[in-house]
Coordinates of C-alpha atoms and ligand atoms in Angstrom, one line a residue:
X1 CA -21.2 55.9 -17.3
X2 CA -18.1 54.3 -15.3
X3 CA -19.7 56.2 -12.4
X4 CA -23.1 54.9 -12.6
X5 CA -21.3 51.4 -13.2
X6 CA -19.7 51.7 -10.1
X7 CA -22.2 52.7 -7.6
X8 CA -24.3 49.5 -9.6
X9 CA -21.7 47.5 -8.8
X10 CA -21.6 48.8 -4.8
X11 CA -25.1 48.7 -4.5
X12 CA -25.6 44.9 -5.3
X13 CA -22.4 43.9 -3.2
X14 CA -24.1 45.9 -0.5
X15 CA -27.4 44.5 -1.0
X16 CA -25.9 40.8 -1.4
X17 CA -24.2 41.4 2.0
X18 CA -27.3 42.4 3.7
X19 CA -29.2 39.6 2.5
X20 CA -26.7 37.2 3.9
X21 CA -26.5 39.0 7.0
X22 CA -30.1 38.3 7.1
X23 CA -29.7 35.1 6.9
X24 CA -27.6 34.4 9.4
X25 CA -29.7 36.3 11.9
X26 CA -32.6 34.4 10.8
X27 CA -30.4 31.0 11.0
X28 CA -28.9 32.1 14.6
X29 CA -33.0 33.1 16.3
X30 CA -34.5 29.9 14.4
X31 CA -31.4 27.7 16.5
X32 CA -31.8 29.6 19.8
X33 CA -35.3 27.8 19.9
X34 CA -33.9 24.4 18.0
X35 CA -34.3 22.2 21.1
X36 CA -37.1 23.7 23.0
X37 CA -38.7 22.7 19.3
X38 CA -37.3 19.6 19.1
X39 CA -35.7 20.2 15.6
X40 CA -32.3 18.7 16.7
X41 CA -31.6 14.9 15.7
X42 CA -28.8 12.9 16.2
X43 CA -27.3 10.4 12.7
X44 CA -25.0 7.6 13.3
X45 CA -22.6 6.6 11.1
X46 CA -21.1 2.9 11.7
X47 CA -17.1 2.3 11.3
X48 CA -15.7 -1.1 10.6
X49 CA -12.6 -2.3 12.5
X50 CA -10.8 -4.0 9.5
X51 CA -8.5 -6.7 11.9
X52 CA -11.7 -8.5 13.0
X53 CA -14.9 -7.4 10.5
X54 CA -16.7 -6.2 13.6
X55 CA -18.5 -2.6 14.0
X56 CA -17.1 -1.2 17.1
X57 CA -17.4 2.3 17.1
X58 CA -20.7 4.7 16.1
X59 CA -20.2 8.3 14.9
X60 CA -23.0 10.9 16.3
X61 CA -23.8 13.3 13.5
X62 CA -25.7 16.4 14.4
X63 CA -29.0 17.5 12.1
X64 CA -30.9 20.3 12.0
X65 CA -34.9 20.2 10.2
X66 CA -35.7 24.0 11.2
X67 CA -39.3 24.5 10.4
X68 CA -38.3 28.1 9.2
X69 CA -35.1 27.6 7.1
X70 CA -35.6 23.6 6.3
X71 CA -32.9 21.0 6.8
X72 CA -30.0 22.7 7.5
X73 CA -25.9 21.1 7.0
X74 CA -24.2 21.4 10.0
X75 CA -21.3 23.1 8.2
X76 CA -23.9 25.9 7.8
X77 CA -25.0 26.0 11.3
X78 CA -22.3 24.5 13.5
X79 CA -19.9 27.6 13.2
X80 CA -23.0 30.1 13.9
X81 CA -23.8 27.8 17.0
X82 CA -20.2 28.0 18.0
X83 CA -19.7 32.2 17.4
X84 CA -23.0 32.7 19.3
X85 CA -22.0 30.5 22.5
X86 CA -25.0 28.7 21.6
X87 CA -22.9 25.5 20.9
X88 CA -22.5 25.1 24.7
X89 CA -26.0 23.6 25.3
X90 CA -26.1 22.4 22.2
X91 CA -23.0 20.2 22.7
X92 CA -24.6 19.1 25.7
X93 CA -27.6 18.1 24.3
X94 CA -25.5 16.0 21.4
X95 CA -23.5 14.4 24.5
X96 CA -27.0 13.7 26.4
X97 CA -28.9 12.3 23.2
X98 CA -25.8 10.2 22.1
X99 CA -25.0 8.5 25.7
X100 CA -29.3 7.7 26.0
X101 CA -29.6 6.2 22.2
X102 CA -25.9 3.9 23.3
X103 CA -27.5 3.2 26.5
X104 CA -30.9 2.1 24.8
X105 CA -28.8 -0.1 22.2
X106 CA -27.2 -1.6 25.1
X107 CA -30.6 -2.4 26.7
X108 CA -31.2 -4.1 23.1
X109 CA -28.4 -6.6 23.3
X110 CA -25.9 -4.5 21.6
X111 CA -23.0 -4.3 24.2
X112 CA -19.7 -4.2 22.3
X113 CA -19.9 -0.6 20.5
X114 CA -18.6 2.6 21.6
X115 CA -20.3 6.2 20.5
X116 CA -18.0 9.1 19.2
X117 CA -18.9 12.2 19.7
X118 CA -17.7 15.8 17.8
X119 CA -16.4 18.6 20.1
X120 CA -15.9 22.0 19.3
X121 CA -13.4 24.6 20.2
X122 CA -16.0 26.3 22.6
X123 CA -17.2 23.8 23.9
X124 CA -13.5 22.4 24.8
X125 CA -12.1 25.5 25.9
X126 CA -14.9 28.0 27.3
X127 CA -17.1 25.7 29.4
X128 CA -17.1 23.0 31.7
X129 CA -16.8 20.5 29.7
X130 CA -14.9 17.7 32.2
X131 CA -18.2 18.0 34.4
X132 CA -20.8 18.0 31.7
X133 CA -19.2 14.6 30.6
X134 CA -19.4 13.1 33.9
X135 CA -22.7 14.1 35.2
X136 CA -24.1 12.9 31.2
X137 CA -22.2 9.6 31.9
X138 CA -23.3 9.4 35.1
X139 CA -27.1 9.6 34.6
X140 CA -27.0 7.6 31.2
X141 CA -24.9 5.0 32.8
X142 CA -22.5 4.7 29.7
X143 CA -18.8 3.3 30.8
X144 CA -16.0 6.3 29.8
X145 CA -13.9 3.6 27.9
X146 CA -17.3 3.6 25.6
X147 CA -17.3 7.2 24.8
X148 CA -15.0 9.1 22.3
X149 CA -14.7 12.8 21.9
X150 CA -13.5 14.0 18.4
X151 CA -11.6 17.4 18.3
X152 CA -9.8 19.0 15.3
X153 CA -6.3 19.7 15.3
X154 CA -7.0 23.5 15.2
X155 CA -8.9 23.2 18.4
X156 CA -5.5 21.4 19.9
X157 CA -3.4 24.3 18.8
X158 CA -5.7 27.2 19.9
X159 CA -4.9 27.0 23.7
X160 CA -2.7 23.8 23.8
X161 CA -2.0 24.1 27.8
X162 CA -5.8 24.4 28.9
X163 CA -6.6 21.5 25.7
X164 CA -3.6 19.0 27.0
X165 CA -5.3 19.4 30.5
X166 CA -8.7 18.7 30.0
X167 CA -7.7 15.6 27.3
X168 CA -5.6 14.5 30.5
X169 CA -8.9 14.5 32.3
X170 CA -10.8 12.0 29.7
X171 CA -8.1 9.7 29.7
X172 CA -7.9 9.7 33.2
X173 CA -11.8 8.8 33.5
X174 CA -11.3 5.9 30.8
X175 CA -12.8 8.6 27.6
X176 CA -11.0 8.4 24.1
X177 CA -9.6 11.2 22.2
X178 CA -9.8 11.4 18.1
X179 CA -8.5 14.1 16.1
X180 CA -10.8 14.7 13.5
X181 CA -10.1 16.3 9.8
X182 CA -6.4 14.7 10.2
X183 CA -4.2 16.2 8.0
X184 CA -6.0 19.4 7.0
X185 CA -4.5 21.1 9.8
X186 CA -1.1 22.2 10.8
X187 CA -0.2 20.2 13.4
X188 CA 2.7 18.0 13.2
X189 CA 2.6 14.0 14.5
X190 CA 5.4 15.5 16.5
X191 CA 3.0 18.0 18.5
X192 CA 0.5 15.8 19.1
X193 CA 2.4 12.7 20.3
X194 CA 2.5 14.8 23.4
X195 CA -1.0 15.1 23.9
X196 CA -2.8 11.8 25.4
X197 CA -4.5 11.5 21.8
X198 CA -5.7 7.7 21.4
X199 CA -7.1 8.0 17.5
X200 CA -6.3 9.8 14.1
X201 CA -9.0 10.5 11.7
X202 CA -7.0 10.5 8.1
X203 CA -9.4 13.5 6.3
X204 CA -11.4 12.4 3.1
X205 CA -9.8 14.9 1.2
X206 CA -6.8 12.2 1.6
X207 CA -8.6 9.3 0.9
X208 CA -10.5 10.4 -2.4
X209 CA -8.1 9.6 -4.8
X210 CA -7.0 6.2 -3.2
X211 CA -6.5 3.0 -5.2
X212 CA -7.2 5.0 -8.6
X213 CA -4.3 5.5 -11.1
X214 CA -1.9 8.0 -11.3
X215 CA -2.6 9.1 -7.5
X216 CA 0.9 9.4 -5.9
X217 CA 0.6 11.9 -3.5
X218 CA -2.4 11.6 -1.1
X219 CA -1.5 7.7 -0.9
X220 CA 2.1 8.7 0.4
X221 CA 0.4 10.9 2.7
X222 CA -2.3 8.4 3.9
X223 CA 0.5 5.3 4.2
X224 CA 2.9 7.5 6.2
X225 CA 0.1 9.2 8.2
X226 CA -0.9 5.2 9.4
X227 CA 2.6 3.7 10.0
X228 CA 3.7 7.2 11.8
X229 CA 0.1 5.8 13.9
X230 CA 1.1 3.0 13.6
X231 CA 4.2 3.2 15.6
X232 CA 2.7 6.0 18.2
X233 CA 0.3 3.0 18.8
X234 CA -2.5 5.3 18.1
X235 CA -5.3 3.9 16.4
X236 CA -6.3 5.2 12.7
X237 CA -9.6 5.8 11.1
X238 CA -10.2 6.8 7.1
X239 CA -12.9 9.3 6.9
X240 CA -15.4 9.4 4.0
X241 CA -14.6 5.8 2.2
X242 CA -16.8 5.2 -0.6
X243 CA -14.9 3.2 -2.8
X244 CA -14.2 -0.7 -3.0
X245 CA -10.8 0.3 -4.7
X246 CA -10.0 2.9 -1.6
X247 CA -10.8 -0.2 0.7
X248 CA -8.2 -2.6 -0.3
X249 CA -5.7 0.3 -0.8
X250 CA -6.4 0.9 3.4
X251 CA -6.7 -2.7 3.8
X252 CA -3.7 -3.6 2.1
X253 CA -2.0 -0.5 4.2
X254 CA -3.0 -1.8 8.0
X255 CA -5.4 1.1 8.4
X256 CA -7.7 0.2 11.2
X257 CA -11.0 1.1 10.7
X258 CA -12.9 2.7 8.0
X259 CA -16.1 4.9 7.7
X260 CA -17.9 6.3 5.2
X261 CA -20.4 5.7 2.3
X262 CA -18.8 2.1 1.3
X263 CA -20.1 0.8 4.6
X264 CA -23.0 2.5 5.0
X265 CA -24.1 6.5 5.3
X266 CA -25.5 8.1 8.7
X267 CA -28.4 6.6 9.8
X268 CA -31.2 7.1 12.2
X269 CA -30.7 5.3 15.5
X270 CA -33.0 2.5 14.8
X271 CA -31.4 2.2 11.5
X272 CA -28.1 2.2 12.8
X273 CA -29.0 -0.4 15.6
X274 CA -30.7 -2.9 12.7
X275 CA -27.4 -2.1 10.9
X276 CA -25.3 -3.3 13.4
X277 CA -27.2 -6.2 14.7
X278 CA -27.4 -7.6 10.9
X279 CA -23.8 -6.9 10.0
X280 CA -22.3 -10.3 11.0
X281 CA -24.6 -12.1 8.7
X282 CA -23.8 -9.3 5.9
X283 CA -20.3 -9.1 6.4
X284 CA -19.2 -12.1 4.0
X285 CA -20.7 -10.8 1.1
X286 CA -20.1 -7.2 1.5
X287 CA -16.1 -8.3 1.8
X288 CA -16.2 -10.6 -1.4
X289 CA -18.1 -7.5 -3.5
X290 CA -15.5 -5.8 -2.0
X291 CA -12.5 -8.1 -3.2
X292 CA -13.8 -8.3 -6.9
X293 CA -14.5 -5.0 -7.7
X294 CA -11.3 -3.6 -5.8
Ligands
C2E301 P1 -16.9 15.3 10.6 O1 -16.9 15.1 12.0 O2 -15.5 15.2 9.9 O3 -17.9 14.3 10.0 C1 -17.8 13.6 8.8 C2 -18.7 14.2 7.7 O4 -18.5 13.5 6.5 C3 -20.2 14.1 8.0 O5 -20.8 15.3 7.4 C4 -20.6 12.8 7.3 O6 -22.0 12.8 7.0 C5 -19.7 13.0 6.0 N1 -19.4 11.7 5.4 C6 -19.3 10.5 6.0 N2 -18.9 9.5 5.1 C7 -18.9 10.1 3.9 C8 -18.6 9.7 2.6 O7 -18.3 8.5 2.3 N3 -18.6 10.6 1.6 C9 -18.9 11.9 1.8 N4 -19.0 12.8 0.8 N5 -19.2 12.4 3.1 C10 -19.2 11.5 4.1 P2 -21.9 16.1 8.2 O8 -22.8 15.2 9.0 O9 -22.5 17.0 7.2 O10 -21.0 16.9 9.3 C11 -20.1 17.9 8.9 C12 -19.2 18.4 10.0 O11 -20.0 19.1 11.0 C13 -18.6 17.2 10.8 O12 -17.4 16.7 10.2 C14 -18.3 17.9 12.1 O13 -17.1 18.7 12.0 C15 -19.5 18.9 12.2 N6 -20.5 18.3 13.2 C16 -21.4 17.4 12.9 N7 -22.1 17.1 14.0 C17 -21.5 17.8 15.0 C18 -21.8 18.0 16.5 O14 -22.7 17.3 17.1 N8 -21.0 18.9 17.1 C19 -20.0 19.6 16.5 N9 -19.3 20.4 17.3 N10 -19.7 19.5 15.2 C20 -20.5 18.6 14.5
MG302 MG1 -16.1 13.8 13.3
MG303 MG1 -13.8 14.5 9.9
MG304 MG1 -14.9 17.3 8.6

């Protein structure tokens, strides 16, 4: 009986393991052909610079409508991309589309925003990432001191000689350096002071509880995370604000910019762009709402 059990109990882990292996390789051939398919689309997420009201900065957010497999999260598909290598072209097709869609904003009167863009470790530290940057910059005609790169603090640590020389590089050229998922990491403020780092992206896992009652902790953390900032003269983003009552918490805290579902969710480029362009006359009212309920 306990035999029979057992092998049952084998046989479905086994069986559960090959079907997920079969995913993957299904996921991993359906992406090698992704862009020659044209499945690949970019969404931008807007972030609000909280000294002035204005829109400023543009997150690029990769998606993926495979006609196999459906829309697919990146957090499915990113980390494949990255253990096959494929993340290399893909990256530099992210870079390519995000530079043309800034480039064609600009051409449609919308001069004063810049575009960040998510790195990953592969794509840092296994390819030739400085010259992919230039020659996309280059041909798209978008000014360096308009682009951001976003890299996770993991990615800093990996290899932290090769990472602090290439981030060198972007600054020289005029680029901006975030890291992304703040605080989830293990990197200490003290580490990356030393690397030429011009943003910090607190993670949402900090900024969920924010402003509600009884939340001691991550608002410690996210207060000393922007004054710390704050004096490195590094500029800070909250990731993933949905709430009026996490708003006036940041606000009241000097955080610099926010970005997430309060403001508005990843759009499509047109979207974004009408987004943008109508925000001025928005703003008032968005800010009063804002005020009341938080
Ligand atoms: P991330 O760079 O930290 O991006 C923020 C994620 O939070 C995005 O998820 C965004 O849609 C989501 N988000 C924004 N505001 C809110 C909010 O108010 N509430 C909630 N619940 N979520 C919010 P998404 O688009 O699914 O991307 C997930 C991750 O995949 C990204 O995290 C990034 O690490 C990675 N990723 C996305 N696009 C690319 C890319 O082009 N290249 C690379 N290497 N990674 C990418
Ligand atoms: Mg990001
Ligand atoms: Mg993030
Ligand atoms: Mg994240």
């Amino acid at each position: 009986q306990a035999k029979a059990a057992g092998r049952h109990t084998f046989m479905r882990y086994t069986e559960s393991m090959d079907s997920n292996s079969r995913r993957r390789a299904g996921l991993v051939a359906s992406l090698r052909r992704a862009i020659e398919r044209d499945e690949l689309r970019l969404a931008y997420q807007p972030q609000l610079s909280l000294a002035d009201g204005r829109i400023r900065c543009v997150e690029a957010l990769l998606r993926w409508h495979s006609s196999e497999h459906g829309e697919v999260p990146p957090a499915q598909f990113i980390p494949l991309a990255e253990e096959s290598g494929m993340i290399v072209a893909i990256g530099e097709w992210v870079l390519r589309e995000a530079c043309n869609t800034l480039s064609d904003w600009q051409r449609q009167g919308l001069d004063d925003i810049s575009i960040a863009v998510n790195v990953s470790a592969t794509q840092l530290l296994h390819s030739d990432l400085p010259r992919t940057v230039e020659r996309i910059l280059r041909e798209t005609g978008v000014d360096p001191g308009q682009l951001e790169l976003e890299l996770t603090e993991s990615v800093l640590m990996a290899k932290a000689d090769l990472a602090a020389e290439r981030l060198q590089f972007f600054r020289r050229i005029g680029v901006s350096i975030a890291v992304d998922d703040f605080g989830t990491g293990y990197s200490s403020l003290a580490y990356l002071r030393r690397l030429p780092i011009t943003t910090l992206k607190i993670d949402k896992a900090f900024i969920d509880d924010l402003g509600r009652p009884g939340d001691t902790e991550d608002a410690a953390i996210t207060t000393t995370v922007i004054a710390m900032a704050r004096s490195l003269g590094l500029n800070v983003v909250a990731e993933g604000v949905e709430t009026a009552e996490q708003l006036a918490f940041l606000r009241q805290h000097r955080c610099d910019v926010v970005q997430g579902y309060w403001l508005s969710p990843p759009l499509q480029a047109r979207q974004c762009l009408e987004f943008v362009h109508g925000w001025p006359e928005r703003e008032g009212s968005a800010m009063r709402a804002a005020a009341e309920e938080g």
